[in-house]
Amino acid sequence: MSVRQVKAPREDGAVVAEPPLADVGRLLRHNRQILAEGGPEVFGRPWHELREQARRAVLAAARAYLREAGEPVPSADGVALLMAGHQPELFHPGVWVKNFALHGLARTHGGVAVNLVVDNDTAKSASLRLPIVAVPLPPTTDAPPHLGSVAFDRWTAEAPWEERTVQDEALFASFAERVQTSWNFEPLLPDFWREVLRQAKRTPLVGERLVAARRALERRWGCHNLEVPVSAVCRTEPFARFACHLLSDLPRLHEAYNGAVRDYRARYGLRSKNHPVPDLAREGDWLEAPFWAWRAGRPRRERLMARRTADALDLRAGAERWPSLPLGRPEAAVAAWLDLERQGLKVRSRALTNTIFARLFLCDLFVHGIGGGKYDEVTDAIVRRFYRVEPPGYLVLSATLRLPLPNYPARPDDCHALRRQARDLFWNPQRHLDGEEMADLVERKQALIEAEPTDKRRRRQWFHDLRVVTENLRTAVEGRLSEARRRREECERQTKANEVLQRRDYAFCLYPEEVLRAFCARFL
C-alpha cells in the first residue's frame, strides 16, 4: 500500500492534488505502460480484449444515457480515458471541481472525460443543510449562527439513488422558495432549482433531476463531459464477465479482500471492524461477494451471498434465494448473470469493486476525492493479491471554497490566550498587581513559594496558607478576572459561530454564481 496523508485544505480557495496536476501527463504515461502489460485471463477472455470491450461498452452507455436525457453528446475522440465519480447529490464545491478538472485534463492530454454517477449508493437524506445567519452579523453572539436544514422531499427510508423517486412533488417544487436567506449575496439555488424542476417532466428520480440540472450548469460554464450511471455500467456484458470471474474464485477473493482490509487497519491503528469497510462475511458454506443486490421495486440493498456446488454457483440476496449461475461454460454464466436484470434482480458493485473495475478495465486515470483516495489504498492491495498485477496510479483532488459570508474576528489562538490570562489571574493574581499594591501579601506568597516543604504533614498547612494568601490577593483583580472570563466566553462563542460560517461542505447551489463559476473555471 502507498501511504497518502492527503487532507482537505484549510485556506479558502485552496486546492490539494496528489500528485500535483502538473504531473498528470507523467502519471498517465506510467499508467498506460502498466495497463499495456495486461494481466490474467478474465473468465475465458484475454485481459486486453476485455479491457477494450469494456471501454467501448461504457462509452456507448454514456452516449445513450445523455441522448435519452435529451442532452448534447460531447466528442469522444481522445486516446486516454479519464474518469471520476460521485453520488448524484448536492455536494460541495470541493467535490464538484473534479468534474471541471476532468474536462481540463482530458483536453490537455488528448483524452476523453467520463464521469460516473454513483447511483448504486443510497440516498441518505432528503434535506439541504445551510447556515442560519443574518447579515450583517450582530456585534455579539447572543443569537449565534447555527446549522439548519430545509427538506426538498419527504423522507421515507434509505434507498439506492437509481430507485429513489420524489415522494412529495409539491414539497419538491417549493424547495427553493422555502430556503430563505438573509445573506449578503444571492445563492445560485433559485436558478439551479428551476432547471431541476424542468427535469421533473422527464423523470421521477431525485438523483436524475439533480445531475441533469448540474450538467446544464457545467455546459453553460464550458465543461462538457460524458457521463454514465454506475447502474448502466453494471448492466454491460464486460462487467458481467468481471463479476462472474470474481464469483468463480470467491474463496481466493475473500482472502485477498479481507487480508487487505486487515492490513489497512493495522497500518493506521483502526480498531473498528467497519473501517475502512467491513470484512466479507462467511455463513457456513456461503461466502459474501462484494456486491449489493435487491429486487427492483423493493430497494433495500442486501449483501450478495454465493455458494459453489459441483457445476453451479448458488446465489442469494440476504435470505432470498436467486437463480444459480452455471459454471461449466463462461459464456453461459455471463448470460445467466445478465438475465438476472431482466428478471428484476439487480446486482451492483460496491465502492471497492466499482473502482477495481474502473481502474483496471475502463480508464487510464481515475480522479478521486480525499475519501476515495483513502479507500483505494485497500483497492491497490486487493488488485496485487487477487490479480497479481501492479495497479495503475490515481489522482486525489479536492478543494476548499467557503461561502462568502462575514465572520467574527475571534480566532482559536485568541481564545487560547484569553484562557491562559484568566487562569493566571485566578492562580497568580500577584503577577497582575501594581508595584505597591498589596505588597505585604505579595511578599508573603513569594516567601511561601520559596519555602515549599517536603514533609507531607507540613505541606498540608503550607498549601492551606498559600491558598488563603492567593484568595486574598484575588480580591484585587476580581474585576479584571471577570472581564477576562467574559472575553474568553465571547471569543469561544465567536469561534464556534465561525465554524458554522466557514464550513467547507455546504452544497454548491448555496454559493453565488459568480464566485462559484470563477473558482471552477480555474480547472478548465
C-alpha atoms as one frame of an Amber mdcrd trajectory, in Angstrom:
protein
   0.000   0.000   0.000   1.051   3.567  -0.616   0.557   5.873   2.342  -1.327
   9.022   1.346  -1.693  11.636   4.052  -3.855  13.959   1.959  -6.014  16.350
   3.950  -8.597  18.892   2.873  -7.025  22.361   2.564  -7.937  24.796   5.326
  -7.472  28.021   3.356 -10.375  29.463   1.396  -9.853  28.894  -2.330  -7.037
  26.381  -1.807  -6.610  23.182  -3.829  -4.902  19.914  -2.924  -3.769  17.494
  -5.635  -1.671  14.372  -5.137   0.256  14.027  -7.356   0.303  17.696  -8.487
  -1.785  18.441 -11.572   1.394  19.306 -13.470   2.472  15.654 -13.105  -0.698
  14.153 -14.593   0.929  13.648 -18.004   3.717  11.615 -16.407   1.177   9.617
 -14.381  -0.866   8.876 -17.493   2.203   7.552 -19.314   3.093   5.429 -16.288
  -0.440   4.013 -16.089  -0.645   3.224 -19.783   2.631   1.352 -19.555   1.344
  -0.712 -16.611  -2.008  -1.363 -18.278  -0.278  -2.395 -21.520   1.388  -5.236
 -19.639  -2.050  -6.713 -19.004  -2.984  -9.442 -16.603  -4.535 -12.891 -16.360
  -7.415 -14.162 -18.457 -10.732 -12.969 -17.046 -13.362 -15.702 -17.127 -12.494
 -17.021 -20.550 -11.493 -13.731 -22.146  -7.984 -12.262 -22.578  -7.294  -9.271
 -20.326  -6.643  -6.782 -23.163  -9.713  -7.913 -25.072 -11.950  -7.462 -22.022
 -10.482  -4.016 -21.367 -11.091  -2.917 -24.967 -14.666  -4.215 -24.906 -15.352
  -2.630 -21.510 -14.159   0.781 -22.709 -16.323   0.598 -25.823 -19.311  -0.503
 -23.757 -19.039   2.298 -21.208 -18.619   4.967 -23.901 -21.654   3.607 -25.746
 -23.648   3.542 -22.491 -22.634   7.141 -21.719 -23.701   8.380 -25.162 -27.004
   6.520 -24.916 -27.634   7.892 -21.422 -27.117  11.518 -22.471 -29.197  11.101
 -25.630 -32.043   9.594 -23.614 -31.856  12.622 -21.304 -32.194  14.873 -24.366
 -28.712  16.361 -23.920 -25.898  17.003 -26.397 -23.166  14.369 -26.510 -19.551
  15.596 -26.325 -16.848  14.304 -28.616 -15.035  11.138 -27.524 -12.101  11.076
 -29.933  -9.241  11.047 -27.429  -6.894   8.159 -26.779  -6.724   8.220 -22.973
  -9.860   7.777 -20.885 -10.059   9.781 -17.638 -12.757   9.068 -15.063 -14.147
  10.405 -11.795 -17.392   9.795  -9.964 -19.690  10.774  -7.136 -23.188  10.186
  -5.812 -25.968  12.228  -7.502 -26.364  14.524  -4.514 -25.958  18.200  -3.726
 -22.241  18.021  -2.974 -19.873  20.827  -2.006 -17.590  22.719  -4.449 -14.531
  20.728  -3.360 -16.183  17.669  -4.891 -17.549  19.458  -7.951 -14.129  20.695
  -9.069 -13.273  17.082 -10.028 -15.683  17.370 -12.961 -14.062  20.567 -14.215
 -10.566  19.186 -13.685 -11.604  16.039 -15.549 -12.636  18.142 -18.540  -9.485
  20.273 -18.415  -7.101  17.336 -18.009  -8.754  15.369 -20.806  -8.455  18.343
 -23.145  -4.825  18.963 -22.137  -3.737  15.343 -22.567  -5.803  14.352 -25.595
  -8.233  12.221 -23.639 -11.922  11.549 -23.072 -13.584  12.577 -19.798 -16.236
  10.274 -18.313 -17.976  10.995 -15.017 -19.633   8.135 -13.131 -22.957   8.877
 -11.452 -22.734   6.608  -8.412 -26.431   5.786  -8.313 -25.837   2.359  -6.737
 -25.208   4.126  -3.433 -28.147   5.036  -1.191 -29.734   8.434  -0.727 -29.240
   9.153   2.973 -31.103  12.454   3.304 -33.877  14.487   1.709 -32.846  17.868
   3.058 -30.222  20.543   2.498 -28.053  21.781   5.344 -27.271  25.507   5.473
 -26.092  28.183   7.918 -28.856  30.157   9.606 -27.391  33.623   9.936 -28.397
  37.234   9.385 -26.032  39.628   7.634 -24.678  41.980   8.871 -23.596  39.908
  11.831 -24.727  41.104  15.274 -21.837  42.590  17.267 -22.144  39.860  19.893
 -23.154  36.230  19.671 -26.335  36.432  21.744 -28.154  34.890  18.738 -25.282
  32.933  17.162 -25.318  31.474  13.644 -26.273  27.816  13.649 -26.845  24.932
  11.281 -30.301  24.417   9.880 -31.851  22.211   7.223 -34.655  22.505   4.693
 -36.348  19.434   3.241 -36.580  19.116  -0.545 -38.654  15.944  -0.304 -40.470
  13.804   2.237 -38.082  11.347   3.841 -39.075   7.687   3.914 -36.023   5.420
   4.173 -32.645   4.871   2.583 -32.899   3.612  -1.000 -30.468   3.375  -3.922
 -30.416   6.565  -5.948 -31.377   4.661  -9.087 -34.772   3.920  -7.484 -35.256
   6.964  -5.238 -38.280   8.774  -6.671 -39.745  12.051  -5.446 -42.252  11.325
  -2.681 -43.895  14.758  -2.429 -43.901  16.776  -5.656 -45.404  19.873  -4.009
 -42.704  19.906  -1.342 -40.056  19.329  -4.002 -41.363  22.157  -6.216 -41.438
  24.686  -3.359 -37.947  23.903  -2.060 -36.091  26.959  -3.407 -38.829  29.290
  -2.148 -38.568  27.785   1.338 -34.805  28.346   1.549 -34.994  31.879   2.910
 -31.631  33.532   3.490 -30.655  36.935   4.879 -27.182  36.877   3.414 -25.045
  39.446   1.653 -25.300  37.617  -1.690 -27.825  35.760  -3.861 -27.312  31.980
  -3.916 -27.321  30.019  -7.150 -30.156  27.865  -5.765 -33.228  29.586  -7.346
 -31.809  29.368 -10.900 -30.486  25.866 -10.311 -33.801  24.626  -8.919 -35.715
  25.950 -11.912 -33.591  23.627 -14.055 -34.161  20.788 -11.562 -37.927  21.283
 -11.886 -37.662  21.341 -15.671 -36.206  17.832 -15.411 -39.282  16.752 -13.432
 -41.145  16.452 -16.743 -38.660  13.772 -17.832 -38.007  11.648 -14.735 -39.426
  10.996 -11.253 -35.933  10.128  -9.899 -34.474  12.671  -7.468 -30.869  11.958
  -8.425 -31.557  12.174 -12.155 -33.150  15.583 -11.766 -30.196  16.862  -9.744
 -27.445  15.573 -12.039 -29.170  16.726 -15.238 -29.525  20.247 -13.804 -25.896
  20.157 -12.673 -24.767  19.092 -16.167 -26.716  22.001 -17.687 -24.729  24.370
 -15.478 -21.463  22.697 -16.417 -22.159  23.047 -20.127 -23.042  26.710 -19.645
 -19.715  27.213 -17.876 -17.643  25.431 -20.537 -17.406  21.936 -19.005 -18.879
  19.115 -21.121 -18.077  15.557 -20.080 -19.524  12.203 -20.949 -21.472  10.832
 -18.025 -22.922   7.428 -17.174 -24.626   5.926 -14.108 -22.932   3.015 -12.369
 -26.192   1.100 -12.779 -25.760   1.304 -16.565 -22.134   0.125 -16.313 -23.263
  -2.854 -14.221 -25.670  -3.894 -16.992 -22.904  -4.252 -19.597 -21.531  -7.608
 -20.729 -17.899  -6.803 -19.777 -18.964  -6.009 -16.224 -20.930  -9.265 -16.064
 -17.763 -11.155 -17.053 -15.726  -9.254 -14.455 -18.298 -10.091 -11.756 -18.538
 -13.766 -12.739 -14.760 -14.023 -12.593 -14.750 -12.733  -9.012 -17.530 -15.123
  -8.024 -15.901 -18.114  -9.684 -12.810 -17.619  -7.489 -14.602 -16.255  -4.427
 -12.550 -18.046  -1.720  -9.333 -16.513  -3.052 -11.031 -13.112  -3.425 -12.135
 -13.388   0.221  -8.573 -13.963   1.295  -7.241 -11.045  -0.771 -10.035  -8.650
   0.214 -10.119  -9.343   3.935  -6.325  -9.511   4.155  -6.005  -6.077   2.532
  -8.618  -4.601   4.878  -6.960  -6.070   7.971  -3.546  -4.766   6.869  -5.019
  -1.287   6.387  -6.491  -1.331   9.909  -3.167  -2.443  11.356  -1.283   0.241
   9.428  -3.470   3.061  10.717  -4.309   1.634  14.147  -8.038   1.266  13.414
  -9.993  -0.873  15.878 -13.430  -0.591  14.283 -14.447  -3.614  12.228 -16.395
  -1.311   9.892 -13.454   0.865   8.789 -12.437   1.387   6.104 -15.004  -1.286
   5.075 -16.314  -4.400   6.841 -14.714  -7.763   6.110 -16.539 -10.001   3.655
 -18.552 -12.444   5.773 -18.843 -16.212   5.771 -22.027 -18.042   6.779 -21.336
 -21.757   6.705 -20.561 -22.604   3.073 -21.969 -19.262   1.873 -19.463 -16.502
   1.150 -20.277 -12.818   0.864 -19.415 -11.282  -2.521 -18.506  -7.559  -2.810
 -21.790  -6.597  -4.486 -25.148  -5.150  -3.458 -28.276  -6.994  -4.530 -32.008
  -6.287  -4.408 -35.237  -6.871  -6.310 -36.484  -3.964  -8.447 -39.233  -2.062
  -6.689 -38.087  -3.332  -3.293 -34.976  -1.174  -2.975 -33.481  -2.390   0.253
 -29.903  -3.327  -0.552 -28.794  -6.752   0.621 -25.414  -8.471   0.640 -24.960
 -10.841  -2.270 -24.033 -14.297  -0.947 -22.686 -17.135  -3.109 -22.101 -20.858
  -2.635 -20.300 -23.050  -5.119 -21.632 -26.508  -5.945 -20.298 -29.126  -8.356
 -21.411 -27.335 -11.527 -23.116 -24.103 -10.449 -22.898 -21.075  -8.236 -25.881
 -20.616  -5.934 -26.867 -17.012  -5.181 -28.973 -15.305  -2.581 -29.676 -11.670
  -1.661 -29.934 -11.617   2.102 -32.192 -14.588   2.810 -33.896 -14.676  -0.630
 -32.644 -17.391  -2.954 -31.898 -16.308  -6.518 -31.323 -18.327  -9.699 -27.979
 -20.135  -9.804 -25.225 -19.429 -12.328 -23.945 -22.380 -14.390 -20.165 -22.657
 -14.162 -19.448 -25.197 -16.880 -19.015 -22.587 -19.624 -18.117 -18.922 -19.020
 -20.493 -17.692 -21.739 -23.433 -19.478 -20.115 -22.636 -17.969 -16.703 -22.316
 -14.461 -18.162 -25.629 -14.854 -19.987 -27.301 -16.075 -16.791 -25.867 -13.112
 -14.886 -27.227 -10.652 -17.471 -30.584 -12.412 -17.311 -30.891 -11.588 -13.612
 -31.548  -7.944 -14.527 -34.278  -8.975 -16.971 -35.963 -10.779 -14.082 -35.872
  -7.643 -11.970 -32.927  -8.851  -9.865 -30.326  -6.108  -9.545 -26.652  -6.622
  -8.691 -24.492  -3.547  -8.265 -20.847  -3.003  -7.401 -19.735  -1.694  -4.039
 -17.198   1.106  -3.597 -14.051  -1.023  -3.892 -15.442  -3.263  -6.645 -16.503
  -0.177  -8.552 -13.023   1.340  -8.629 -11.314  -2.004  -9.312 -13.375  -2.361
 -12.495 -12.970   1.302 -13.468  -9.224   1.495 -12.875  -8.279  -1.864 -14.395
 -10.718  -2.216 -17.286 -12.153   1.203 -18.144  -9.870   4.181 -17.704  -6.263
   5.279 -17.893  -6.578   7.573 -14.871  -9.154   7.785 -12.083  -9.623  11.073
 -10.207 -10.611  10.544  -6.587 -11.641  12.842  -3.808  -9.876  12.510  -0.472
 -12.194   9.786   0.831 -11.959   7.744  -2.355  -8.178   8.034  -2.326  -8.047
   6.513   1.158 -10.335   3.677   0.101  -8.139   2.900  -2.862  -5.127   2.155
  -0.706  -7.115  -1.001   0.068  -8.085  -1.416  -3.590  -4.413  -1.407  -4.604
  -3.644  -4.198  -2.158  -6.606  -6.291  -3.373  -5.522  -5.876  -7.000  -1.989
  -7.016  -6.204  -3.168 -10.040  -4.234  -6.022 -11.198  -6.447  -4.954 -10.297
  -9.986  -1.205 -10.356  -9.268  -0.666  -7.174 -11.285   0.553  -3.731 -10.322
  -2.410  -1.317 -10.088  -2.300   1.932 -12.071  -1.884   5.133 -10.092  -4.713
   7.533  -9.365  -5.105  11.245  -8.710  -6.526  12.653  -5.467  -8.057  16.097
  -5.919 -10.073  18.320  -3.615 -10.514  21.980  -2.797 -11.988  24.313  -0.215
 -14.330  27.150  -1.080 -16.196  28.843   1.729 -19.452  30.749   1.445 -18.634
  34.478   1.147 -20.241  35.245   4.488 -18.678  37.624   7.009 -17.210  36.111
  10.146 -16.305  37.187  13.636 -12.783  38.475  14.391 -12.075  35.910  17.106
  -9.667  33.092  16.303  -8.798  29.915  18.273  -5.397  31.361  19.232  -7.147
  34.374  20.753  -9.316  32.096  22.897  -6.275  30.139  23.996  -4.520  33.348
  25.078  -7.615  34.523  26.985  -7.936  31.165  28.747  -4.300  31.431  29.837
  -4.829  35.010  31.008  -7.915  34.109  33.076  -6.151  31.111  34.563  -3.127
  33.205  35.509  -5.316  35.913  37.054  -7.017  33.236  39.156  -3.918  31.371
  40.362  -1.283  34.125  40.221  -3.046  37.420  40.910   0.216  38.861  42.288
   1.617  38.999  38.754  -1.080  41.476  37.745  -0.774  43.951  40.612   0.994
  47.317  40.651   4.306  47.532  42.482   2.938  48.710  45.860  -0.487  47.097
  45.677  -0.898  44.541  48.480   2.883  44.415  48.768   2.847  42.562  52.086
   0.654  39.767  50.690   2.763  39.567  47.528   5.891  39.157  49.667   4.115
  36.584  51.862   3.159  34.479  48.844   6.657  34.663  47.366   8.121  33.575
  50.708   5.719  30.613  50.853   6.621  29.570  47.299  10.327  29.660  48.130
   9.828  27.710  51.354   7.847  24.806  49.950   8.265  21.922  52.439   8.882
  18.273  51.538   7.287  16.815  54.680   3.743  15.604  53.995   2.239  16.950
  57.249   3.845  20.372  56.869   2.849  20.527  53.193  -0.822  20.352  54.150
  -0.514  23.517  56.291   1.696  25.160  53.657  -0.877  24.548  50.931  -3.637
  25.958  53.141  -1.606  29.118  53.846  -0.779  29.521  50.129  -4.448  29.199
  49.154  -5.552  31.799  51.754  -2.938  34.297  50.567  -3.913  33.728  46.910
  -7.616  34.210  47.681  -6.866  37.482  49.460  -4.749  38.671  46.535  -7.502
  37.668  44.117  -9.850  40.292  45.568  -7.676  42.947  43.958  -8.113  41.524
  40.445 -11.744  40.394  40.590 -12.819  42.955  38.006 -10.058  42.037  35.574
 -10.722  38.313  36.137 -14.431  38.725  35.401 -13.625  40.721  32.273 -11.087
  38.120  31.080 -13.650  35.347  31.596 -16.308  37.343  29.765 -13.968  37.980
  26.836 -12.935  34.324  26.787 -16.559  33.160  26.693 -17.383  35.615  23.902
 -14.287  34.505  21.985 -15.342  30.871  22.288 -18.866  31.709  21.115 -17.451
  33.625  18.146 -15.087  30.823  17.115 -17.967  28.353  17.401 -20.073  30.658
  15.219 -17.197  30.891  12.721 -17.129  27.094  12.498 -20.692  27.298  11.158
 -19.960  30.251   8.878 -16.760  28.780   7.417 -17.665  25.125   6.830 -16.389
  23.780   3.508 -19.138  21.221   2.938 -22.147  23.372   2.052 -23.845  22.410
  -1.215 -22.620  24.176  -4.346 -26.086  25.624  -5.046 -25.818  27.845  -1.941
 -22.910  29.820  -3.436 -23.246  32.921  -5.632 -22.811  32.017  -9.288 -20.022
  34.500  -9.984 -17.844  33.152  -7.128 -18.503  29.504  -7.907 -18.072  29.828
 -11.658 -14.739  31.651 -11.338 -13.491  29.019  -8.900 -14.465  26.037 -11.083
 -13.198  27.666 -14.281  -9.655  27.564 -12.890  -9.628  23.837 -13.678 -10.751
  24.147 -17.301
